[in-house]
CSV table of C-alpha atoms and ligand atoms in Angstrom, one decimal:
chain,number,residue,atom,x,y,z
A,1,MET,CA,47.0,182.2,-31.1
A,2,GLU,CA,49.8,183.3,-28.8
A,3,THR,CA,53.0,184.3,-30.7
A,4,ILE,CA,56.0,182.2,-29.6
A,5,GLN,CA,59.3,182.1,-31.4
A,6,ARG,CA,59.4,179.0,-33.5
A,7,THR,CA,61.8,176.1,-32.5
A,8,LYS,CA,63.0,173.8,-35.2
A,9,ILE,CA,62.0,170.2,-34.7
A,10,VAL,CA,65.6,169.1,-34.8
A,11,ASP,CA,66.3,171.3,-31.7
A,12,VAL,CA,63.0,170.4,-29.9
A,13,LEU,CA,63.9,166.7,-30.0
A,14,LYS,CA,67.2,167.5,-28.3
A,15,SER,CA,65.7,169.8,-25.7
A,16,THR,CA,65.3,168.9,-22.0
A,17,ALA,CA,63.4,172.1,-21.1
A,18,TYR,CA,60.4,170.0,-19.9
A,19,GLY,CA,57.4,172.1,-18.9
A,20,SER,CA,58.3,175.0,-21.1
A,21,THR,CA,55.9,176.2,-23.9
A,22,VAL,CA,57.3,175.9,-27.4
A,23,ASN,CA,56.1,176.6,-30.9
A,24,VAL,CA,56.8,174.2,-33.8
A,25,LYS,CA,55.7,174.4,-37.4
A,26,GLY,CA,55.7,171.7,-40.0
A,27,TRP,CA,53.8,169.2,-42.1
A,28,VAL,CA,51.7,166.4,-40.8
A,29,ARG,CA,53.1,163.0,-41.5
A,30,THR,CA,50.3,161.0,-39.8
A,31,ARG,CA,47.5,161.6,-37.4
A,32,ARG,CA,45.8,158.8,-35.5
A,33,GLY,CA,43.5,159.0,-32.5
A,34,SER,CA,40.6,158.2,-30.4
A,35,LYS,CA,37.8,160.0,-28.6
A,36,GLN,CA,40.3,160.9,-25.8
A,37,VAL,CA,43.5,161.6,-27.5
A,38,ASN,CA,45.0,162.3,-31.0
A,39,PHE,CA,48.7,161.9,-32.0
A,40,ILE,CA,50.1,164.0,-34.8
A,41,ALA,CA,53.5,163.2,-36.2
A,42,LEU,CA,54.9,166.5,-37.4
A,43,ASN,CA,58.0,167.0,-39.6
A,44,ASP,CA,59.6,170.3,-40.6
A,45,GLY,CA,62.4,169.0,-42.8
A,46,THR,CA,65.2,169.8,-40.3
A,47,THR,CA,65.6,166.2,-39.4
A,48,ILE,CA,64.3,162.8,-40.5
A,49,ASN,CA,62.6,162.5,-37.1
A,50,ASN,CA,59.1,163.7,-36.3
A,51,VAL,CA,58.0,165.3,-33.1
A,52,GLN,CA,54.8,163.8,-31.7
A,53,ILE,CA,52.1,166.3,-30.9
A,54,VAL,CA,49.6,164.9,-28.3
A,55,VAL,CA,46.2,166.4,-28.7
A,56,ASP,CA,43.3,166.3,-26.2
A,57,THR,CA,40.5,165.4,-28.6
A,58,GLU,CA,37.8,167.0,-26.5
A,59,LEU,CA,39.7,170.2,-26.0
A,60,PHE,CA,40.0,170.8,-29.8
A,61,GLY,CA,37.0,168.9,-31.0
A,62,GLU,CA,36.7,166.2,-33.7
A,63,GLU,CA,35.5,168.8,-36.3
A,64,PHE,CA,38.6,170.9,-35.8
A,65,LEU,CA,41.0,168.0,-36.0
A,66,LYS,CA,39.4,166.4,-39.1
A,67,PRO,CA,41.3,168.4,-41.8
A,68,ILE,CA,44.6,167.6,-40.0
A,69,THR,CA,45.6,164.9,-42.4
A,70,THR,CA,48.8,163.7,-44.0
A,71,GLY,CA,50.4,166.7,-45.8
A,72,ALA,CA,48.6,169.4,-43.9
A,73,SER,CA,50.7,172.3,-42.5
A,74,LEU,CA,50.4,173.4,-38.9
A,75,SER,CA,51.7,175.8,-36.3
A,76,VAL,CA,51.5,174.3,-32.8
A,77,ASN,CA,52.0,175.9,-29.4
A,78,GLY,CA,52.3,173.3,-26.6
A,79,VAL,CA,54.2,172.1,-23.5
A,80,LEU,CA,57.3,170.1,-24.0
A,81,VAL,CA,57.1,166.9,-22.0
A,82,GLN,CA,59.3,163.8,-21.6
A,83,SER,CA,57.8,161.2,-23.8
A,84,GLN,CA,56.2,158.0,-22.5
A,85,GLY,CA,56.4,156.2,-25.8
A,86,LYS,CA,59.6,154.4,-26.7
A,87,GLY,CA,61.9,155.7,-29.5
A,88,GLN,CA,61.4,159.4,-28.8
A,89,SER,CA,62.7,161.6,-26.0
A,90,VAL,CA,60.1,164.4,-26.0
A,91,GLU,CA,56.6,165.2,-27.2
A,92,ILE,CA,54.5,168.3,-27.2
A,93,GLN,CA,51.1,168.6,-25.5
A,94,ALA,CA,49.2,170.9,-27.7
A,95,LYS,CA,47.6,174.0,-26.3
A,96,GLU,CA,46.9,175.9,-29.5
A,97,ILE,CA,46.9,174.7,-33.2
A,98,GLU,CA,46.7,176.8,-36.3
A,99,ILE,CA,46.1,175.0,-39.6
A,100,TYR,CA,48.0,176.8,-42.3
A,101,GLY,CA,46.9,174.6,-45.2
A,102,THR,CA,45.1,171.4,-45.7
A,103,ALA,CA,45.9,168.5,-48.1
A,104,ASP,CA,42.8,166.8,-49.3
A,105,PRO,CA,43.4,163.1,-48.8
A,106,ALA,CA,41.3,162.4,-52.0
A,107,THR,CA,43.9,164.2,-54.1
A,108,TYR,CA,47.2,164.5,-52.1
A,109,PRO,CA,49.3,161.8,-53.8
A,110,LEU,CA,51.5,161.0,-50.8
A,111,GLN,CA,49.2,158.8,-48.8
A,112,LYS,CA,50.2,155.4,-47.8
A,113,LYS,CA,53.8,154.4,-47.4
A,114,GLY,CA,55.7,152.3,-50.0
A,115,HIS,CA,55.2,154.3,-53.2
A,116,SER,CA,57.5,153.0,-55.9
A,117,MET,CA,60.6,155.1,-56.8
A,118,GLU,CA,59.2,155.3,-60.4
A,119,PHE,CA,55.9,156.8,-59.1
A,120,LEU,CA,57.7,159.3,-56.9
A,121,ARG,CA,59.8,160.5,-59.9
A,122,GLU,CA,56.5,161.4,-61.6
A,123,ILE,CA,55.7,163.6,-58.6
A,124,ALA,CA,59.3,164.9,-58.1
A,125,HIS,CA,57.8,168.3,-57.0
A,126,LEU,CA,56.2,166.5,-54.0
A,127,ARG,CA,58.6,163.6,-53.4
A,128,LEU,CA,60.8,166.0,-51.5
A,129,ARG,CA,58.2,165.7,-48.7
A,130,THR,CA,58.8,162.0,-48.1
A,131,ASN,CA,61.2,160.7,-45.5
A,132,THR,CA,63.4,159.1,-48.2
A,133,PHE,CA,63.9,162.3,-50.2
A,134,GLY,CA,64.3,164.4,-47.2
A,135,ALA,CA,67.1,162.2,-46.1
A,136,VAL,CA,68.7,162.1,-49.6
A,137,PHE,CA,68.7,165.9,-50.0
A,138,ARG,CA,69.9,166.6,-46.5
A,139,ILE,CA,72.8,164.3,-47.3
A,140,ARG,CA,73.3,166.0,-50.6
A,141,HIS,CA,73.7,169.4,-48.9
A,142,ASN,CA,76.1,168.0,-46.4
A,143,MET,CA,78.3,166.4,-49.1
A,144,ALA,CA,78.5,169.7,-51.0
A,145,TYR,CA,79.6,171.4,-47.8
A,146,ALA,CA,82.1,168.7,-47.0
A,147,ILE,CA,83.6,169.0,-50.5
A,148,HIS,CA,84.1,172.8,-50.2
A,149,LYS,CA,85.5,172.3,-46.7
A,150,PHE,CA,87.9,169.6,-47.8
A,151,PHE,CA,89.5,171.7,-50.5
A,152,HIS,CA,89.4,175.0,-48.6
A,153,ASP,CA,91.1,173.5,-45.6
A,154,ARG,CA,93.9,172.3,-47.9
A,155,GLY,CA,94.4,175.6,-49.7
A,156,PHE,CA,92.6,174.9,-52.9
A,157,PHE,CA,90.7,177.7,-54.6
A,158,TYR,CA,87.1,177.3,-55.8
A,159,PHE,CA,87.4,178.3,-59.5
A,160,HIS,CA,84.3,179.0,-61.7
A,161,THR,CA,84.6,177.7,-65.2
A,162,PRO,CA,82.1,178.6,-67.9
A,163,ILE,CA,79.0,176.7,-68.6
A,164,ILE,CA,78.7,177.8,-72.2
A,165,THR,CA,81.7,176.8,-74.2
A,166,ALA,CA,82.9,177.1,-77.8
A,167,SER,CA,85.2,174.1,-77.7
A,168,ASP,CA,84.0,170.7,-78.7
A,169,CYS,CA,87.2,168.8,-78.0
A,170,GLU,CA,86.9,167.3,-74.5
A,171,GLY,CA,85.7,164.1,-76.2
A,172,ALA,CA,83.8,163.3,-73.1
A,173,GLY,CA,80.5,163.0,-74.9
A,174,GLN,CA,77.8,164.5,-77.0
A,175,MET,CA,77.1,168.2,-76.3
A,176,PHE,CA,73.9,170.2,-76.1
A,177,GLN,CA,74.0,173.2,-78.5
A,178,VAL,CA,73.3,176.7,-77.2
A,179,THR,CA,71.9,179.0,-79.8
A,180,THR,CA,69.5,181.9,-80.3
A,181,LYS,CA,69.1,181.1,-84.0
A,182,ASN,CA,65.7,180.6,-85.5
A,183,LEU,CA,65.7,176.8,-86.0
A,184,TYR,CA,62.9,177.1,-88.6
A,185,ASN,CA,65.1,179.3,-90.8
A,186,LEU,CA,68.7,178.4,-90.6
A,187,LYS,CA,71.3,180.2,-92.8
A,188,LYS,CA,73.5,177.6,-94.6
A,189,ASP,CA,76.5,177.8,-96.9
A,190,GLU,CA,76.8,176.2,-100.3
A,191,ASN,CA,77.8,172.9,-98.7
A,192,GLY,CA,74.7,172.9,-96.5
A,193,SER,CA,76.6,173.7,-93.3
A,194,ILE,CA,75.0,176.0,-90.9
A,195,ILE,CA,76.5,179.5,-90.7
A,196,TYR,CA,77.0,180.7,-87.1
A,197,ASP,CA,78.2,184.2,-87.8
A,198,ASP,CA,74.9,185.7,-86.9
A,199,ASP,CA,74.4,183.4,-83.9
A,200,PHE,CA,74.6,185.0,-80.4
A,201,PHE,CA,78.3,184.3,-79.9
A,202,GLY,CA,79.2,184.4,-83.6
A,203,LYS,CA,80.2,180.8,-83.5
A,204,GLN,CA,78.8,177.4,-82.5
A,205,THR,CA,78.5,177.0,-78.8
A,206,SER,CA,77.4,174.2,-76.4
A,207,LEU,CA,76.9,173.4,-72.7
A,208,THR,CA,80.1,172.3,-71.1
A,209,VAL,CA,80.9,168.6,-70.6
A,210,SER,CA,83.7,169.4,-68.2
A,211,GLY,CA,85.5,172.4,-66.6
A,212,GLN,CA,88.8,170.7,-66.8
A,213,LEU,CA,90.5,172.6,-69.6
A,214,GLU,CA,89.8,176.0,-68.0
A,215,GLY,CA,90.6,174.4,-64.7
A,216,GLU,CA,94.1,173.6,-66.0
A,217,LEU,CA,94.6,177.3,-66.9
A,218,ALA,CA,93.9,178.2,-63.3
A,219,ALA,CA,96.0,175.4,-61.7
A,220,THR,CA,99.0,176.5,-63.7
A,221,ALA,CA,98.6,180.0,-62.1
A,222,LEU,CA,97.0,179.5,-58.7
A,223,GLY,CA,98.6,176.2,-58.0
A,224,GLN,CA,95.6,174.1,-56.8
A,225,ILE,CA,92.0,174.7,-57.7
A,226,TYR,CA,88.7,172.8,-57.9
A,227,THR,CA,85.6,173.4,-59.8
A,228,PHE,CA,82.1,172.3,-58.7
A,229,GLY,CA,79.4,173.0,-61.1
A,230,PRO,CA,76.8,171.7,-63.5
A,231,THR,CA,77.9,169.5,-66.4
A,232,PHE,CA,76.0,168.4,-69.4
A,233,ARG,CA,76.2,165.3,-71.6
A,234,ALA,CA,73.7,164.6,-74.4
A,235,GLU,CA,74.7,160.9,-74.7
A,236,ASN,CA,71.7,158.7,-74.8
A,237,SER,CA,72.7,156.6,-71.8
A,238,ASN,CA,69.6,155.4,-70.1
A,239,THR,CA,71.4,153.8,-67.2
A,240,PRO,CA,71.0,154.1,-63.4
A,241,ARG,CA,74.3,155.9,-63.4
A,242,HIS,CA,74.0,158.6,-66.1
A,243,LEU,CA,72.2,162.0,-66.2
A,244,ALA,CA,72.1,164.5,-69.0
A,245,GLU,CA,72.7,167.3,-66.4
A,246,PHE,CA,74.9,166.4,-63.4
A,247,TRP,CA,77.3,168.1,-61.1
A,248,MET,CA,81.0,167.5,-61.2
A,249,ILE,CA,83.9,168.3,-58.9
A,250,GLU,CA,87.2,168.7,-60.7
A,251,PRO,CA,90.4,169.4,-58.7
A,252,GLU,CA,93.5,170.3,-60.7
A,253,VAL,CA,96.9,170.5,-59.1
A,254,ALA,CA,100.2,171.9,-60.4
A,255,PHE,CA,103.2,169.7,-59.7
A,256,ASN,CA,101.2,166.6,-58.8
A,257,ASP,CA,102.0,163.4,-60.6
A,258,ILE,CA,99.7,160.5,-61.0
A,259,ASN,CA,100.6,159.1,-57.6
A,260,ASP,CA,99.9,162.4,-55.9
A,261,ASN,CA,96.7,162.4,-57.8
A,262,MET,CA,95.6,159.0,-56.6
A,263,ASP,CA,96.5,160.0,-53.0
A,264,LEU,CA,94.4,163.1,-53.3
A,265,ALA,CA,91.4,161.2,-54.8
A,266,GLU,CA,91.6,158.5,-52.1
A,267,GLU,CA,91.9,161.0,-49.3
A,268,PHE,CA,89.1,163.2,-50.7
A,269,ILE,CA,86.6,160.4,-51.2
A,270,LYS,CA,87.3,158.9,-47.8
A,271,TYR,CA,86.9,162.4,-46.2
A,272,CYS,CA,83.4,162.7,-47.8
A,273,VAL,CA,82.3,159.3,-46.6
A,274,GLN,CA,83.6,160.0,-43.1
A,275,TRP,CA,81.8,163.3,-43.1
A,276,ALA,CA,78.5,161.6,-44.0
A,277,LEU,CA,78.9,159.1,-41.2
A,278,ASP,CA,79.8,161.8,-38.7
A,279,ASN,CA,77.1,164.3,-39.8
A,280,CYS,CA,74.2,162.5,-41.4
A,281,MET,CA,73.9,159.4,-39.4
A,282,ASP,CA,70.1,159.7,-38.7
A,283,ASP,CA,69.4,159.9,-42.4
A,284,ILE,CA,71.9,157.2,-43.3
A,285,GLN,CA,70.5,154.9,-40.6
A,286,PHE,CA,67.0,155.5,-42.1
A,287,LEU,CA,68.1,154.7,-45.6
A,288,ASN,CA,70.0,151.7,-44.3
A,289,ASN,CA,66.9,150.3,-42.6
A,290,MET,CA,64.6,151.1,-45.5
A,291,PHE,CA,66.5,150.1,-48.6
A,292,ASP,CA,69.9,148.7,-48.2
A,293,LYS,CA,70.9,146.8,-45.0
A,294,GLU,CA,74.5,146.8,-46.1
A,295,LEU,CA,74.8,150.6,-46.6
A,296,ILE,CA,76.5,151.5,-43.3
A,297,ALA,CA,78.8,148.5,-43.5
A,298,ARG,CA,79.8,149.4,-47.0
A,299,LEU,CA,80.5,153.0,-46.0
A,300,GLN,CA,82.7,151.9,-43.1
A,301,GLY,CA,84.3,149.3,-45.4
A,302,VAL,CA,85.8,151.8,-47.8
A,303,LEU,CA,87.3,153.8,-45.0
A,304,LYS,CA,89.2,150.8,-43.6
A,305,GLU,CA,91.0,149.7,-46.7
A,306,LYS,CA,93.8,151.2,-48.7
A,307,PHE,CA,92.4,151.3,-52.2
A,308,ILE,CA,94.0,148.7,-54.5
A,309,ARG,CA,96.1,150.3,-57.3
A,310,LEU,CA,96.8,148.3,-60.4
A,311,SER,CA,97.2,148.9,-64.1
A,312,TYR,CA,94.4,148.5,-66.7
A,313,SER,CA,96.5,145.7,-68.3
A,314,GLU,CA,96.6,143.8,-65.0
A,315,GLY,CA,92.9,144.4,-64.6
A,316,ILE,CA,92.2,142.9,-68.0
A,317,LYS,CA,94.2,139.9,-67.1
A,318,ILE,CA,92.1,139.3,-64.0
A,319,LEU,CA,88.9,139.7,-66.0
A,320,GLU,CA,90.2,137.3,-68.7
A,321,GLU,CA,91.0,134.7,-66.1
A,322,ALA,CA,87.5,135.1,-64.7
A,323,VAL,CA,86.0,134.5,-68.2
A,324,ALA,CA,88.3,131.5,-68.7
A,325,LYS,CA,86.9,130.1,-65.4
A,326,GLY,CA,83.4,130.5,-66.7
A,327,HIS,CA,82.3,133.9,-65.4
A,328,LYS,CA,79.8,135.4,-67.8
A,329,PHE,CA,79.9,139.1,-68.7
A,330,GLU,CA,77.4,140.8,-71.0
A,331,PHE,CA,80.2,142.7,-72.8
A,332,PRO,CA,83.5,141.2,-74.1
A,333,VAL,CA,86.8,141.5,-72.3
A,334,TYR,CA,90.0,142.1,-74.2
A,335,TRP,CA,93.0,144.5,-74.0
A,336,GLY,CA,91.8,147.8,-75.5
A,337,VAL,CA,88.2,147.5,-74.5
A,338,ASP,CA,86.6,150.4,-72.7
A,339,LEU,CA,85.5,148.7,-69.4
A,340,ALA,CA,81.8,148.4,-68.7
A,341,SER,CA,80.4,148.9,-65.3
A,342,GLU,CA,80.0,145.1,-64.9
A,343,HIS,CA,83.8,144.7,-65.4
A,344,GLU,CA,84.7,147.5,-63.0
A,345,ARG,CA,82.3,146.1,-60.4
A,346,PHE,CA,83.7,142.6,-60.8
A,347,LEU,CA,87.2,143.8,-59.9
A,348,VAL,CA,85.9,145.7,-56.9
A,349,GLU,CA,83.1,143.5,-55.6
A,350,ASN,CA,84.2,139.9,-56.6
A,351,HIS,CA,87.9,140.0,-56.9
A,352,PHE,CA,89.5,142.6,-54.5
A,353,LYS,CA,86.4,143.3,-52.3
A,354,CYS,CA,87.8,146.8,-52.0
A,355,PRO,CA,87.8,150.0,-54.1
A,356,VAL,CA,90.3,149.9,-57.0
A,357,ILE,CA,92.2,152.6,-58.8
A,358,LEU,CA,93.0,151.4,-62.3
A,359,THR,CA,95.8,153.2,-64.1
A,360,ASP,CA,97.6,153.3,-67.5
A,361,TYR,CA,94.7,152.8,-69.9
A,362,PRO,CA,95.1,152.4,-73.6
A,363,LYS,CA,95.4,155.9,-75.1
A,364,GLU,CA,92.7,155.1,-77.7
A,365,ILE,CA,89.9,155.0,-75.1
A,366,LYS,CA,91.1,158.1,-73.1
A,367,ALA,CA,91.2,161.8,-73.7
A,368,PHE,CA,93.9,163.6,-75.8
A,369,TYR,CA,95.3,165.5,-72.8
A,370,MET,CA,96.5,162.6,-70.8
A,371,LYS,CA,100.2,162.1,-70.3
A,372,GLN,CA,101.6,159.5,-72.7
A,373,ASN,CA,103.6,156.6,-71.3
A,374,ASP,CA,106.9,155.5,-72.8
A,375,ASP,CA,105.3,152.3,-74.2
A,376,GLY,CA,103.5,154.4,-76.8
A,377,LYS,CA,100.3,152.5,-76.1
A,378,THR,CA,99.0,153.7,-72.7
A,379,VAL,CA,98.4,157.0,-70.9
A,380,ARG,CA,98.7,158.0,-67.3
A,381,ALA,CA,94.9,157.8,-66.6
A,382,MET,CA,93.5,156.8,-63.2
A,383,ASP,CA,89.9,155.7,-62.6
A,384,VAL,CA,88.6,155.1,-59.1
A,385,LEU,CA,86.2,152.2,-59.1
A,386,PHE,CA,83.7,151.7,-56.3
A,387,PRO,CA,81.4,149.0,-55.1
A,388,LYS,CA,77.8,149.2,-56.5
A,389,ILE,CA,78.8,152.1,-58.8
A,390,GLY,CA,81.8,151.2,-61.0
A,391,GLU,CA,83.6,154.4,-62.1
A,392,ILE,CA,83.1,157.2,-59.6
A,393,ILE,CA,86.2,159.2,-60.5
A,394,GLY,CA,88.1,159.6,-63.8
A,395,GLY,CA,91.4,161.5,-63.8
A,396,SER,CA,94.9,161.6,-65.1
A,397,GLU,CA,98.3,163.2,-65.0
A,398,ARG,CA,98.2,165.6,-67.9
A,399,GLU,CA,100.5,165.7,-70.9
A,400,ALA,CA,102.9,168.6,-70.0
A,401,ASP,CA,105.0,168.3,-73.2
A,402,TYR,CA,104.0,170.8,-75.9
A,403,ASP,CA,105.0,168.7,-78.9
A,404,LYS,CA,103.5,165.5,-77.6
A,405,LEU,CA,100.2,167.2,-76.8
A,406,TYR,CA,100.3,169.1,-80.2
A,407,ASN,CA,100.8,165.9,-82.1
A,408,ARG,CA,98.1,164.0,-80.3
A,409,ILE,CA,95.6,166.9,-81.0
A,410,GLN,CA,96.6,166.6,-84.7
A,411,GLU,CA,96.2,162.8,-84.7
A,412,LEU,CA,92.7,163.1,-83.4
A,413,HIS,CA,91.8,165.9,-85.8
A,414,ILE,CA,90.8,168.3,-83.0
A,415,PRO,CA,90.5,171.7,-84.5
A,416,MET,CA,93.5,173.9,-83.5
A,417,LYS,CA,91.3,177.0,-83.5
A,418,ASP,CA,89.7,175.6,-80.3
A,419,MET,CA,93.0,174.7,-78.7
A,420,TRP,CA,95.4,177.6,-78.9
A,421,TRP,CA,94.7,178.9,-75.4
A,422,TYR,CA,94.9,175.5,-73.9
A,423,LEU,CA,98.2,174.8,-75.6
A,424,ASP,CA,99.6,178.0,-74.2
A,425,THR,CA,99.8,176.4,-70.8
A,426,ARG,CA,102.4,174.1,-72.3
A,427,ARG,CA,104.0,176.8,-74.4
A,428,PHE,CA,104.7,179.1,-71.4
A,429,GLY,CA,106.0,177.7,-68.2
A,430,THR,CA,104.6,174.2,-68.5
A,431,VAL,CA,104.7,172.0,-65.4
A,432,PRO,CA,103.6,168.5,-64.5
A,433,HIS,CA,100.1,168.6,-63.3
A,434,SER,CA,97.2,166.3,-62.5
A,435,GLY,CA,93.5,166.3,-61.8
A,436,PHE,CA,90.3,164.3,-61.8
A,437,GLY,CA,86.6,164.5,-62.0
A,438,LEU,CA,84.2,163.2,-59.4
A,439,GLY,CA,80.5,162.9,-60.4
A,440,PHE,CA,78.7,164.4,-57.5
A,441,GLU,CA,75.6,162.2,-58.0
A,442,ARG,CA,77.8,159.1,-58.3
A,443,LEU,CA,79.2,159.9,-54.8
A,444,LEU,CA,75.7,160.4,-53.6
A,445,LEU,CA,74.6,157.1,-55.0
A,446,PHE,CA,77.3,155.5,-52.9
A,447,VAL,CA,76.7,157.5,-49.7
A,448,THR,CA,72.9,157.1,-49.8
A,449,GLY,CA,72.7,153.6,-51.2
A,450,MET,CA,70.0,154.7,-53.6
A,451,ALA,CA,69.9,152.4,-56.7
A,452,ASN,CA,69.2,155.0,-59.4
A,453,ILE,CA,71.0,158.3,-60.0
A,454,ARG,CA,67.6,159.9,-60.8
A,455,ASP,CA,66.8,159.7,-57.1
A,456,VAL,CA,69.8,161.7,-55.8
A,457,ILE,CA,69.3,164.9,-57.8
A,458,PRO,CA,66.1,166.9,-57.1
A,459,PHE,CA,64.9,167.2,-60.7
A,460,PRO,CA,66.7,164.7,-63.0
A,461,ARG,CA,67.3,165.5,-66.7
A,462,THR,CA,67.5,162.3,-68.7
A,463,PRO,CA,66.6,161.4,-72.3
A,464,LYS,CA,62.9,162.3,-72.9
A,465,ASN,CA,62.6,163.8,-69.4
A,466,ALA,CA,62.9,167.5,-68.3
A,467,GLU,CA,59.8,167.9,-66.2
A,468,PHE,CA,59.7,170.3,-63.3
B,501,ATP,P1,81.1,156.7,-67.8
B,501,ATP,O1,82.2,155.8,-68.4
B,501,ATP,O2,80.6,156.2,-66.5
B,501,ATP,O3,80.1,157.1,-68.7
B,501,ATP,P2,82.9,158.9,-68.3
B,501,ATP,O4,84.2,158.1,-68.4
B,501,ATP,O5,82.3,159.3,-69.5
B,501,ATP,O6,81.9,158.1,-67.4
B,501,ATP,P3,84.3,161.2,-67.3
B,501,ATP,O7,84.3,162.0,-68.5
B,501,ATP,O8,85.6,160.5,-66.8
B,501,ATP,O9,83.1,160.1,-67.3
B,501,ATP,O10,83.7,162.1,-66.1
B,501,ATP,C1,84.2,162.1,-64.8
B,501,ATP,C2,83.2,161.6,-63.8
B,501,ATP,O11,82.0,162.3,-64.0
B,501,ATP,C3,82.9,160.1,-63.9
B,501,ATP,O12,83.8,159.4,-63.2
B,501,ATP,C4,81.5,160.0,-63.3
B,501,ATP,O13,81.6,160.0,-61.9
B,501,ATP,C5,80.9,161.3,-63.7
B,501,ATP,N1,80.0,161.2,-64.8
B,501,ATP,C6,80.3,161.1,-66.1
B,501,ATP,N2,79.3,161.1,-66.9
B,501,ATP,C7,78.2,161.2,-66.1
B,501,ATP,C8,76.8,161.2,-66.3
B,501,ATP,N3,76.3,161.2,-67.6
B,501,ATP,N4,76.0,161.3,-65.3
B,501,ATP,C9,76.5,161.4,-64.0
B,501,ATP,N5,77.8,161.4,-63.7
B,501,ATP,C10,78.6,161.3,-64.8
B,502,MN,MN1,85.9,158.4,-67.1
């Protein structure tokens, strides 16, 4: 076969160099044909769209074409021509075809369309080859890029916080332990507690649930930073919105108060959504048509509105009124309750019909480091609530006062031995500062319209599942 420089299908489809000979390589989506002509839809992952290869059946012979079935991989040399069929601009008239690899239809699992999401999760190693997951993971890449660009353009520094941590104080959830100890033969003291002296780090360590505390160390030195890394929570939450391993983006900004923090969160998330609409429209259009006819309208919707900002207490009042009028929630509503997703979504989808930033939560349901309000009951927290998702961002202004922070740590019996370095930010040159955490996969749920968080991360880790 003649050697011709490969052209990516995304570029071929935009080309108008009719009559020129090109090479494309990719995987067969479908082949259909007759005695005269065969049509191969070829995809190379560069775009949701396939290029159509037109094959003269007689020229290649039926025997040669037989193994070209769904999933087979090919290299094709051919002439670029303007397409006759509707919906595509160009097609390729094949001159030479090399079959790299076949995919036996008897065993290749991706045959007919319309596999269930559950089935595709069982073959997560191959689901990447479907249109749906191609679209999702191209969007995932684009969102990661947009996030770095957003912060870089605004003078934030990307700061890497550790994945292994010795502090168990974030209170954000159950942690996974990290150890090299022989679990069959654990050394214990007279009270039966495990001795960690001889463990790898000489103390008990876990996978991080948040990079925030270290992020604050950096923000109070570099001014404005963000983290973007893997995060682990061992809570047994089998919901469509929770993963045991997920990615979190955590900006932290010195001198920002809660209002600056809300402005940043709103600008940030709108930027990401706008980026998706500007750069991933083919994929979004596909997902809109396949799964969620409201997707594009919902994305455009959040860009239009200024997010509603109201206090937790006002939010509870609205929910209580809804209950009084007969609205049924699964979980109870009262001042002090940690809102469930159904409550958050009621405020967003039924009441305001617009994203909501809820502030000033009861201190009992929020982390120790949040700035305490003068009422003695609430803290300067801010959660961004989104349609279809509920909480997408959780953040706060941080307690900058050493004594107040110290007392709160004592009240909650958080071991001081874990906290000395964190408290030093308030001991030396303390400043007001704020930040938040955005769950990357929650953002992707929103942008892709997928219904389950397991379908926006390549290889999901959830309770009882760590395959691939
Ligand atoms: P939730 O109440 O939804 O369980 P949280 O309040 O425990 O979340 P935070 O500790 O505030 O979450 O974390 C910040 C953000 O990280 C959340 O707003 C969410 O977007 C994301 N997040 C938290 N836990 C998970 C998880 N288990 N899987 C995926 N994303 C998560
Ligand atoms: Mn939260």
